[in-house]
Short mmCIF file of C-alpha atoms and ligand atoms in Angstrom, two decimals:
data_model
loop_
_atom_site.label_atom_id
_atom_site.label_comp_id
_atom_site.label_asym_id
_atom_site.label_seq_id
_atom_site.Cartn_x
_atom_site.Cartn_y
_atom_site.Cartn_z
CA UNK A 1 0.00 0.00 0.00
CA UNK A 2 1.88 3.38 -1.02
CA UNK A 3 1.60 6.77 0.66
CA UNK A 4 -0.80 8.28 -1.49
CA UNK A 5 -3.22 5.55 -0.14
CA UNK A 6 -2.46 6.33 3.25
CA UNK A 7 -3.05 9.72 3.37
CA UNK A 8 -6.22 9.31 1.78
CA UNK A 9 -7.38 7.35 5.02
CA UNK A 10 -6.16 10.02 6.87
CA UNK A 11 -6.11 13.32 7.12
CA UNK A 12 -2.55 14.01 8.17
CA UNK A 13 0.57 11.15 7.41
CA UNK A 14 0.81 9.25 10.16
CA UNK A 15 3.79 7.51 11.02
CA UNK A 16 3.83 4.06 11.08
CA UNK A 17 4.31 2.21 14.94
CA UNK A 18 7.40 0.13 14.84
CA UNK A 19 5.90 -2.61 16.41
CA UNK A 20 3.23 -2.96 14.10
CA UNK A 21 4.81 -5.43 12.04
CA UNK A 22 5.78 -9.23 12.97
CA UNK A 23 7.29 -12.16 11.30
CA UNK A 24 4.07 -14.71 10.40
CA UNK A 25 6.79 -17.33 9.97
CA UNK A 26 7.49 -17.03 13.89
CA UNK A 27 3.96 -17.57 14.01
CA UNK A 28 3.21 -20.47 12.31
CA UNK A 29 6.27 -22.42 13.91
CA UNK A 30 4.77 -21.76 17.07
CA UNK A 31 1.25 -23.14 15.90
CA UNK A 32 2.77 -26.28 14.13
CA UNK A 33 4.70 -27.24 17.44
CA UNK A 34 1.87 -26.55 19.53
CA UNK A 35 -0.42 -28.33 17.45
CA UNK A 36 1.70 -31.47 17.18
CA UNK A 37 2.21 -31.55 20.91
CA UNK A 38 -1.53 -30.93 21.45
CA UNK A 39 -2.77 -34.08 19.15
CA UNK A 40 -0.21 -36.12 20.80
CA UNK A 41 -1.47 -35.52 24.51
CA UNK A 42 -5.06 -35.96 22.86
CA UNK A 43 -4.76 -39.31 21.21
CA UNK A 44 -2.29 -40.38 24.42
CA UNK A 45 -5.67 -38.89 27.20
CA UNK A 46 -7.51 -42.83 28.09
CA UNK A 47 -10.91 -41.22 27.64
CA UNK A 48 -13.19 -43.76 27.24
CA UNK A 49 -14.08 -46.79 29.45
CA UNK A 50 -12.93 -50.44 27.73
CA UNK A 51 -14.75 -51.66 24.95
CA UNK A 52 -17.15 -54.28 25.14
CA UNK A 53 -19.22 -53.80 21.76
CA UNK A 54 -18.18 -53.92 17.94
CA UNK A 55 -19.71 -50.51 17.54
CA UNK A 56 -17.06 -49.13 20.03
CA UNK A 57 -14.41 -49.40 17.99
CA UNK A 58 -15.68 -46.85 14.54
CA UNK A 59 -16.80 -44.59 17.23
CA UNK A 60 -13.40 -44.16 19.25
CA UNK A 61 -11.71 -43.85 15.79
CA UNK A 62 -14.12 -41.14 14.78
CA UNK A 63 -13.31 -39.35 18.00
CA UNK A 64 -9.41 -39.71 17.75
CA UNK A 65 -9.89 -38.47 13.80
CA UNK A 66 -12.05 -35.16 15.60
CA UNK A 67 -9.46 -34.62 17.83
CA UNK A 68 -6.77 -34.62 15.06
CA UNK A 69 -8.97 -32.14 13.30
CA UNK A 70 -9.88 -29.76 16.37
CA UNK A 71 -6.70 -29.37 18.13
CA UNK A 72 -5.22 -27.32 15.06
CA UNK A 73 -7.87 -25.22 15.28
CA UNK A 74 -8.16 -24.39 18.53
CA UNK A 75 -4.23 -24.27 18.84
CA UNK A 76 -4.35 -21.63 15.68
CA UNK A 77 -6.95 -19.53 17.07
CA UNK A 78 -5.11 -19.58 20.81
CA UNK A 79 -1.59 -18.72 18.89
CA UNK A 80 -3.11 -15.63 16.49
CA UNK A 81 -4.65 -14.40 19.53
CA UNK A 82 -1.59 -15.02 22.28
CA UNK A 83 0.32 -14.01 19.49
CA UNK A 84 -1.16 -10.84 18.72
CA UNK A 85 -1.48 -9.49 22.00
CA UNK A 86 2.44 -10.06 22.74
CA UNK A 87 3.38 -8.31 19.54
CA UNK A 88 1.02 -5.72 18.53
CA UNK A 89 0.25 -4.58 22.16
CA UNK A 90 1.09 -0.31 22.30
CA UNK A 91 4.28 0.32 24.26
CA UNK A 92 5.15 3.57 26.06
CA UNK A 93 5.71 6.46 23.48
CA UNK A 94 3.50 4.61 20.72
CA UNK A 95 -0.07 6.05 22.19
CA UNK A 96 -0.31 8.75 19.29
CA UNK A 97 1.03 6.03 16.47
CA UNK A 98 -1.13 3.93 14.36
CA UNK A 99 -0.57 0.78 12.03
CA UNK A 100 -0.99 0.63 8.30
CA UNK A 101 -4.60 1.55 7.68
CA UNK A 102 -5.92 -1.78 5.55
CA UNK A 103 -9.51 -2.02 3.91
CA UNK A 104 -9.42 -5.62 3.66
CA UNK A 105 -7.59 -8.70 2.10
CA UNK A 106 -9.83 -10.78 -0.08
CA UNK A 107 -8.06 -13.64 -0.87
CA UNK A 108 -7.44 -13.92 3.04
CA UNK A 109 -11.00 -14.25 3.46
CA UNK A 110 -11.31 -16.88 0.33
CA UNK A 111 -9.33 -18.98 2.48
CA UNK A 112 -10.66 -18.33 5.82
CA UNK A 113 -14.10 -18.99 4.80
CA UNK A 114 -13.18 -22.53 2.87
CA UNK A 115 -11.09 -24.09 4.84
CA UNK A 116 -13.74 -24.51 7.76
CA UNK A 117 -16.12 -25.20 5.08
CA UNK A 118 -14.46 -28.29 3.78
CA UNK A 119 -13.06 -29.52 7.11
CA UNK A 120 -17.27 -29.51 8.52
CA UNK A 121 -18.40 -31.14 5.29
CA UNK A 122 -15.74 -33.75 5.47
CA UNK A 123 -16.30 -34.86 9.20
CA UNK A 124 -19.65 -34.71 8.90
CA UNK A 125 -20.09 -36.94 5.81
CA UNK A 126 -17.63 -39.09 8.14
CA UNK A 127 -19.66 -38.74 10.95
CA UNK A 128 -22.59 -40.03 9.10
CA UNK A 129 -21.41 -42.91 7.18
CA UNK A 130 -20.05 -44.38 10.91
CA UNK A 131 -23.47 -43.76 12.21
CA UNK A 132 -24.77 -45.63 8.92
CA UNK A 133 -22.27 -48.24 9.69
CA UNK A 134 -23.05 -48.57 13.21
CA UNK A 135 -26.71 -48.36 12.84
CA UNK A 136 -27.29 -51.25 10.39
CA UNK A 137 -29.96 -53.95 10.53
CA UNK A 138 -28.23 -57.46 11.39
CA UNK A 139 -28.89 -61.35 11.18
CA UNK A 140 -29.93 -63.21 14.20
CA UNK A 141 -30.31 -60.40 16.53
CA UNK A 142 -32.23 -60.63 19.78
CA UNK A 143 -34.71 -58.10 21.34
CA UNK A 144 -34.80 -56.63 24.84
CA UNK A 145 -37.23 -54.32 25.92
CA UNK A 146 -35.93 -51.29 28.76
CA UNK A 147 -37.83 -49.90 30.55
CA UNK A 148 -37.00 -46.89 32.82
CA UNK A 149 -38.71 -44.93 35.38
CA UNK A 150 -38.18 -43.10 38.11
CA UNK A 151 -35.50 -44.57 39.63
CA UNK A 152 -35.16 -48.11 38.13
CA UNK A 153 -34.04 -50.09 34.91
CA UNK A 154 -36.06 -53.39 33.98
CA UNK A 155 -35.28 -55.43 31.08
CA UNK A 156 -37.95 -57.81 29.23
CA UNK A 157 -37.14 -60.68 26.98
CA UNK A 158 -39.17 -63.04 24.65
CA UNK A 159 -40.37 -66.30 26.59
CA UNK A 160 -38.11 -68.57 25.70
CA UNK A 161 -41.12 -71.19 26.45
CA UNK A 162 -43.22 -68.95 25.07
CA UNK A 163 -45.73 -66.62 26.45
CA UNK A 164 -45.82 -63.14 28.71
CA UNK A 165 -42.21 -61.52 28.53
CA UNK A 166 -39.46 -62.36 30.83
CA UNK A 167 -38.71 -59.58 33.05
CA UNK A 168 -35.48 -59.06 34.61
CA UNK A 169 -33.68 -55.71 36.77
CA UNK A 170 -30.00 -57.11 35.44
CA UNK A 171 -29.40 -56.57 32.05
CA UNK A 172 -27.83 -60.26 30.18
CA UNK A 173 -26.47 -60.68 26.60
CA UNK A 174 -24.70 -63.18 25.56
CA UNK A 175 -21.31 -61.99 23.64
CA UNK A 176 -21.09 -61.64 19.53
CA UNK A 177 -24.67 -61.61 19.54
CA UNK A 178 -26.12 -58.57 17.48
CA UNK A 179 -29.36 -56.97 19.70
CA UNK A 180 -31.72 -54.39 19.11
CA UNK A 181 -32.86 -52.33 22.51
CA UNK A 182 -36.34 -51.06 22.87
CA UNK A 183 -36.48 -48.01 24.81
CA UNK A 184 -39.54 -47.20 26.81
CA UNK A 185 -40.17 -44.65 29.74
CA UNK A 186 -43.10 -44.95 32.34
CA UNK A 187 -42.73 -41.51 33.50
CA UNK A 188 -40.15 -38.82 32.64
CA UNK A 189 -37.24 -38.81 30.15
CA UNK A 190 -34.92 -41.32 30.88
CA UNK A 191 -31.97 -42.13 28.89
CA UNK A 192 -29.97 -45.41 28.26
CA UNK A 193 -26.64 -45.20 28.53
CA UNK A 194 -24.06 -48.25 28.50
CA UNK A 195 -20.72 -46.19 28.49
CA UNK A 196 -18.47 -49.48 27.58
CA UNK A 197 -20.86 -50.23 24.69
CA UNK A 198 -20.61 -46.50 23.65
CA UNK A 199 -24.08 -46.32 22.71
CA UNK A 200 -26.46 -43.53 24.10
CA UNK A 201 -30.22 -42.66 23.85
CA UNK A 202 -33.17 -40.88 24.91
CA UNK A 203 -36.10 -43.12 26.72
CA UNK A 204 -39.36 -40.81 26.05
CA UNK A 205 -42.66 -41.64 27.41
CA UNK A 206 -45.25 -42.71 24.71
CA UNK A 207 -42.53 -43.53 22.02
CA UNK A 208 -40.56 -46.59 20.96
CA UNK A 209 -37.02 -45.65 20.62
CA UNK A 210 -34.76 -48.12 19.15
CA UNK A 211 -30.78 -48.84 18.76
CA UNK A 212 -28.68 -51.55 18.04
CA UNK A 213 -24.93 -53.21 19.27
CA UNK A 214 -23.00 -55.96 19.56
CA UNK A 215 -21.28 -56.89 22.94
CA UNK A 216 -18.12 -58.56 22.25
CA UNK A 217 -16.11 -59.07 25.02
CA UNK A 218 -17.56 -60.59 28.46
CA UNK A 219 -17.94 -58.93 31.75
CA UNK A 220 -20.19 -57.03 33.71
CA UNK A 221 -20.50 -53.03 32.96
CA UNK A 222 -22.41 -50.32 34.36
CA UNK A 223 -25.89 -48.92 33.10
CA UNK A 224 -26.49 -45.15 33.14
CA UNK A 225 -29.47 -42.88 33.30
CA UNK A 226 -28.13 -40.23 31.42
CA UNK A 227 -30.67 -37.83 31.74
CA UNK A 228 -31.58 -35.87 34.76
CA UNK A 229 -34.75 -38.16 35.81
CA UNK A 230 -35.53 -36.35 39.16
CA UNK A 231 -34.14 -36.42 42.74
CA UNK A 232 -32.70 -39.86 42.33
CA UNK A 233 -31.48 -39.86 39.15
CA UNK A 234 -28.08 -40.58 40.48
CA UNK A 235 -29.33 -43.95 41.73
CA UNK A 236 -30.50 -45.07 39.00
CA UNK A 237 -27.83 -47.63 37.94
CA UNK A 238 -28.29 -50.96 36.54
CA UNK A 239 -25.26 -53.63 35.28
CA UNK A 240 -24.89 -55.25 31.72
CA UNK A 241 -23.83 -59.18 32.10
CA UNK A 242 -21.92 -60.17 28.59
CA UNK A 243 -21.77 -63.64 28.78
CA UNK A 244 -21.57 -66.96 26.73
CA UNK A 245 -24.68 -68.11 25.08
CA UNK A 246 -24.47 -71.17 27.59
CA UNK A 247 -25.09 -68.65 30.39
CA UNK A 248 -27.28 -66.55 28.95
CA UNK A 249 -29.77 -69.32 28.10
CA UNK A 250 -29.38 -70.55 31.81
CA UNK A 251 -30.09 -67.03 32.87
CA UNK A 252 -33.12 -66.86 30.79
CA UNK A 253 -34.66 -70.06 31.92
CA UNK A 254 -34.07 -69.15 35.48
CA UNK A 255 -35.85 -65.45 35.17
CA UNK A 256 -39.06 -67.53 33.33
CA UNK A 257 -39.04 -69.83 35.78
CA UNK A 258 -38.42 -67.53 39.07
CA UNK A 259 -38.58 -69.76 42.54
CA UNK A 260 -41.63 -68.74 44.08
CA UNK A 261 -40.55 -65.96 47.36
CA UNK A 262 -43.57 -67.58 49.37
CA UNK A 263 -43.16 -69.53 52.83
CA UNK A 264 -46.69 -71.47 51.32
CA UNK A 265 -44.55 -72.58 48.38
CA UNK A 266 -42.27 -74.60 50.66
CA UNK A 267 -39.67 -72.24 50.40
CA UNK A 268 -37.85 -70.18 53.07
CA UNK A 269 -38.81 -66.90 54.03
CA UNK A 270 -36.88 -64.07 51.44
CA UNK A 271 -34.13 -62.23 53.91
CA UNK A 272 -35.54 -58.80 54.80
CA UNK A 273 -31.25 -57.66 55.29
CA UNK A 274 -30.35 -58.97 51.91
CA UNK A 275 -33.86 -57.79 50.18
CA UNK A 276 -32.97 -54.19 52.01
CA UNK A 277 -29.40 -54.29 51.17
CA UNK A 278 -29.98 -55.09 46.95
CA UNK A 279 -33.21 -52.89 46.44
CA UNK A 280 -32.52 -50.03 49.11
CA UNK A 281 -29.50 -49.16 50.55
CA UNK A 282 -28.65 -46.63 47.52
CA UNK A 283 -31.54 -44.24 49.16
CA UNK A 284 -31.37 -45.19 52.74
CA UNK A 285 -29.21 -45.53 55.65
CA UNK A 286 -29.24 -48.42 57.50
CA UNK A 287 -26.64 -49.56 60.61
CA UNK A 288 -27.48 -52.69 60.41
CA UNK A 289 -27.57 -53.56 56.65
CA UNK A 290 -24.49 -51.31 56.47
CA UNK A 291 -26.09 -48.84 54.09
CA UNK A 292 -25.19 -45.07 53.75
CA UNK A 293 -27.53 -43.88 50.81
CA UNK A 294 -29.42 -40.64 51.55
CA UNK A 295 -31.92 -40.03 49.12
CA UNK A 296 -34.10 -41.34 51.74
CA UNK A 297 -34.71 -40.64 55.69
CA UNK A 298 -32.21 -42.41 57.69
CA UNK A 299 -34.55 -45.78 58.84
CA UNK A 300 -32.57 -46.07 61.99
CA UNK A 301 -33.66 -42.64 62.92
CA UNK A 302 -37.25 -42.53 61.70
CA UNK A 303 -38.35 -45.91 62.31
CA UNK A 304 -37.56 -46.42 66.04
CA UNK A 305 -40.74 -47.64 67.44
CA UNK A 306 -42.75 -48.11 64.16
CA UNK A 307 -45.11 -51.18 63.90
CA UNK A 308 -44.43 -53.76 61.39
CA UNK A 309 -47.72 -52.85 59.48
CA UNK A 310 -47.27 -48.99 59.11
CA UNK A 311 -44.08 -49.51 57.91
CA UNK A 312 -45.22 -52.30 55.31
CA UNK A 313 -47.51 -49.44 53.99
CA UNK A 314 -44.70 -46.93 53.46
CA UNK A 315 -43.13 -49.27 51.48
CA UNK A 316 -45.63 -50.97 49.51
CA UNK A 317 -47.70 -47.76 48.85
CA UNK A 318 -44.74 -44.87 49.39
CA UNK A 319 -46.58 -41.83 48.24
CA UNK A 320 -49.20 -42.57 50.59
CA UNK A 321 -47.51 -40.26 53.22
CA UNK A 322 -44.21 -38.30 52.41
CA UNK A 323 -41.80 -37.90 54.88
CA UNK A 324 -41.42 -34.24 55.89
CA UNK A 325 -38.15 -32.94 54.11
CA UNK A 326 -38.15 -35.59 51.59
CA UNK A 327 -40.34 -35.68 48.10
CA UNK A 328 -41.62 -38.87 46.92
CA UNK A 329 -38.93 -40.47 45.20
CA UNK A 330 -39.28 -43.82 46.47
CA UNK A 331 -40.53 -46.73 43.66
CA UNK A 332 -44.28 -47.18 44.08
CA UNK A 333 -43.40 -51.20 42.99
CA UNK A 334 -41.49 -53.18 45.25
CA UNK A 335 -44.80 -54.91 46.11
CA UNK A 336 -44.98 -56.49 42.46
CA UNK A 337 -41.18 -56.37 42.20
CA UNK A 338 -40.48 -58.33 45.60
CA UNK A 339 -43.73 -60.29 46.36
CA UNK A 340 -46.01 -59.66 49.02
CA UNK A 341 -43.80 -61.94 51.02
CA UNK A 342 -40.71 -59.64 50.13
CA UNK A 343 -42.16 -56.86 51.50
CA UNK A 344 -43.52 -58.82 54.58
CA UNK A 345 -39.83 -59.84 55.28
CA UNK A 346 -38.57 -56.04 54.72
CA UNK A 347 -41.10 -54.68 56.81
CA UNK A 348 -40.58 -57.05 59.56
CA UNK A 349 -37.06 -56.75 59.25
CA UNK A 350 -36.97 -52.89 60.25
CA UNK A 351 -39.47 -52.91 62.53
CA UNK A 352 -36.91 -55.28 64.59
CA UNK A 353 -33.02 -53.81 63.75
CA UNK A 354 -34.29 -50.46 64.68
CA UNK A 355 -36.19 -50.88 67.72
CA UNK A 356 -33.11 -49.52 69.60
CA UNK A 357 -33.67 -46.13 68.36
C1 LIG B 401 -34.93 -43.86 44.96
C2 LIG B 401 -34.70 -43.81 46.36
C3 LIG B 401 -35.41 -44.77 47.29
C4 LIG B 401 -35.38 -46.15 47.24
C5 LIG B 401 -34.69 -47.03 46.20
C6 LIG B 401 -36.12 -46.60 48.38
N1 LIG B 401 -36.59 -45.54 49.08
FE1 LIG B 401 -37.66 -45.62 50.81
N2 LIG B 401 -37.90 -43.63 50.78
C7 LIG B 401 -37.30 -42.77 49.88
C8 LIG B 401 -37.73 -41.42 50.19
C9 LIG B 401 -37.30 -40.16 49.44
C10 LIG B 401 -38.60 -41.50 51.27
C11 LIG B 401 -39.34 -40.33 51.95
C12 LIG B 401 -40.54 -39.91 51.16
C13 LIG B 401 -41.68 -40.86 51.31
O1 LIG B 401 -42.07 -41.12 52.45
O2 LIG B 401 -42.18 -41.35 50.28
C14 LIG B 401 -38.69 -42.90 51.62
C15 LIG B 401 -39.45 -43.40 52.67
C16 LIG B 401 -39.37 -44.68 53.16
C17 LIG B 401 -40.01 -45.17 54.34
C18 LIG B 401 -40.90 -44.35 55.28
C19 LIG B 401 -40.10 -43.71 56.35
C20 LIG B 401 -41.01 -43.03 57.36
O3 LIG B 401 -40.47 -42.36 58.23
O4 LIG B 401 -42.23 -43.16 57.24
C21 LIG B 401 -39.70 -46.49 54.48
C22 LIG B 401 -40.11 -47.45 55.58
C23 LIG B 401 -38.87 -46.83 53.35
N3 LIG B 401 -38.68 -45.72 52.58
C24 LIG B 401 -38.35 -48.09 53.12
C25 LIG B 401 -37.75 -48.45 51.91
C26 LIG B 401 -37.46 -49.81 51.55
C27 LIG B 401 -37.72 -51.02 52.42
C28 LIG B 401 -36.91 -49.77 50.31
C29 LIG B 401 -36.48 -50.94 49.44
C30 LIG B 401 -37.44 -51.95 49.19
C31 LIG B 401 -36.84 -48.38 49.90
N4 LIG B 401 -37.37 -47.61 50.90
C32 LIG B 401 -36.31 -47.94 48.69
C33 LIG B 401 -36.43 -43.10 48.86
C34 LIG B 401 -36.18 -44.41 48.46
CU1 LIG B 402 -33.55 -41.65 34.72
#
């Protein structure tokens, strides 16, 4: 830009700060290194839990591939800015002076505006053919229904002796077995979220919301409501069982086929400590169970002196009368979940461990 320019701007010349120029070389080595280093501590971060489905593995490639592609950009936009500051900031003397008075660089902007425009185009197409990839239809795959609701998972299976569905609060699937999740909600949004199978989604009320994986490698790994549900969302935690076919089918038999609870059957009574200590210790503190949840009223505390049959009604028909303090929270099921006779044992149970309080 010559002089005559300049003093068009402008109405007097004015002289040129001597700090208003810096070498773009400097710059870019900066960015490069920076760059390189950030990727690096990027692809080295362990972010994800292990494994345990075949969709896992497109998906952690298509995040290491994003992080490639981010980094840079973030890294450039840090460095211009850092950058800037350091070199073009005024120094002492320089409060009068101005820098070359520019009206704009075109081809600058060319590139500016196409760079970003190819780099989103190309990870989303990406993006979408993994989704594709991930989301396709396969032989022999088995259905499970989920249910969620405030605060609980339940799982449903087809009979393997035919008729009503198999209902289960563990989730089992046996490994290299493609299946297709049904996702239901009874009250709120829920949403189903096995982190090691890397698949996540939305459970709406009054919708069937579908989504398939394949488990791969055995073990047991937690379930996740991963939508704020209500006060005990965070409670609402289930665990996936990959196993060997051989399992599974012995699991399935043995949920069609569940022992009857009921002293009349012949059986023994169910174990109000046990019962207490696998369906409620996550909300409520208990000495004797050993239990330190607190989405609940501390039993010890509230129960002292309680008969057996009031405290069979809070927990077979919770809503009935909220504790002061607390909202109702509690599962309105446990009588269909546990039995009458489960609840009979739980009741009983508290009514005698906190009689000392
Ligand atoms: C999701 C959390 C949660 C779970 C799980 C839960 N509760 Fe509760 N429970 C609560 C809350 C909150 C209250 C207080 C509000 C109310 O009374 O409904 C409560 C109240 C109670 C009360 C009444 C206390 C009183 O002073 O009247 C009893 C008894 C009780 N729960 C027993 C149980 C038993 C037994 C189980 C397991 C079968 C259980 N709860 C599971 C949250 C829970
Ligand atoms: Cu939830």
């Amino acid at each position: 830009m010559g002089l005559e320019e300049r003093s068009l701007a402008q109405t007097g010349p004015t002289p040129e700060r001597p700090h208003a120029r810096a070498d773009w070389k400097q710059m870019l080595g900066i960015g490069i290194v920076a760059s390189i280093l950030g990727i690096a501590l990027g692809l080295l971060i362990d972010w994800f839990p292990v494994a345990a489905s075949e969709e896992a593995k497109p998906i952690d490639t298509l995040w290491d591939v994003l992080i490639i592609a981010s980094v840079p950009v973030f890294v450039g936009v840090s460095v211009i800015v850092m950058f800037s500051a350091l070199k073009f900031r005024m120094r002492e003397g320089e409060e009068d002076l101005d820098g070359p008075p520019i009206h704009g660089n075109t081809r600058l902007e060319v590139i500016w505006t196409a760079i970003p425009a190819i780099l989103l185009v190309g990870l989303c197409t990406y993006a979408f053919i993994v989704l594709e990839d991930v989301e396709k239809a396969q032989a022999n795959t088995m259905e499970v229904r989920v249910v969620g609701e405030q605060f609980a998972w339940t799982f449903f299976y087809a009979n393997p002796n035919g008729g009503e569905q198999v209902r289960a609060t563990e989730l089992h699937l046996p490994v290299n077995r493609p299946v297709k999740f049904t996702l239901q909600a009874k009250d709120v949004l829920h949403d189903f979220w096995v982190p090691a199978f890397r698949m996540k989604k939305d459970a709406v009320p009054g919708i069937n919301v579908t989504y398939r994986v394949t488990p791969n490698r055995e073990g047991r790994y937690p379930i996740v409501c991963a939508e704020l549900c209500g006060l005990g969302h965070s409670t609402m935690r289930a665990t996936a069982v990959v196993e060997s076919e051989a399992k599974f089918e012995e699991f399935l038999q043995t949920a069609a086929n569940p022992p009857t609870p009921t002293p009349a059957a012949g059986g023994e009574a169910p174990d109000g400590k046990q019962l207490f200590a696998s369906n409620c210790g996550s909300c409520h503190t208990l000495a004797d169970a050993g239990t330190n949840g607190s989405a609940g009223p501390k039993l010890d505390e509230v129960l002292g002196g309680m008969d057996v049959a009031a405290i069979r009604t809070s927990i077979a028909d919770p809503g009935a009368e909220v504790v002061d303090g607390f909202s109702n929270i509690m599962p309105g099921d446990y009588e269909q979940k546990l039995g009458a006779a489960g609840v009979d044992a739980l009741a009983e149970y508290l009514s005698e461990v906190t009689k000392g309080g």
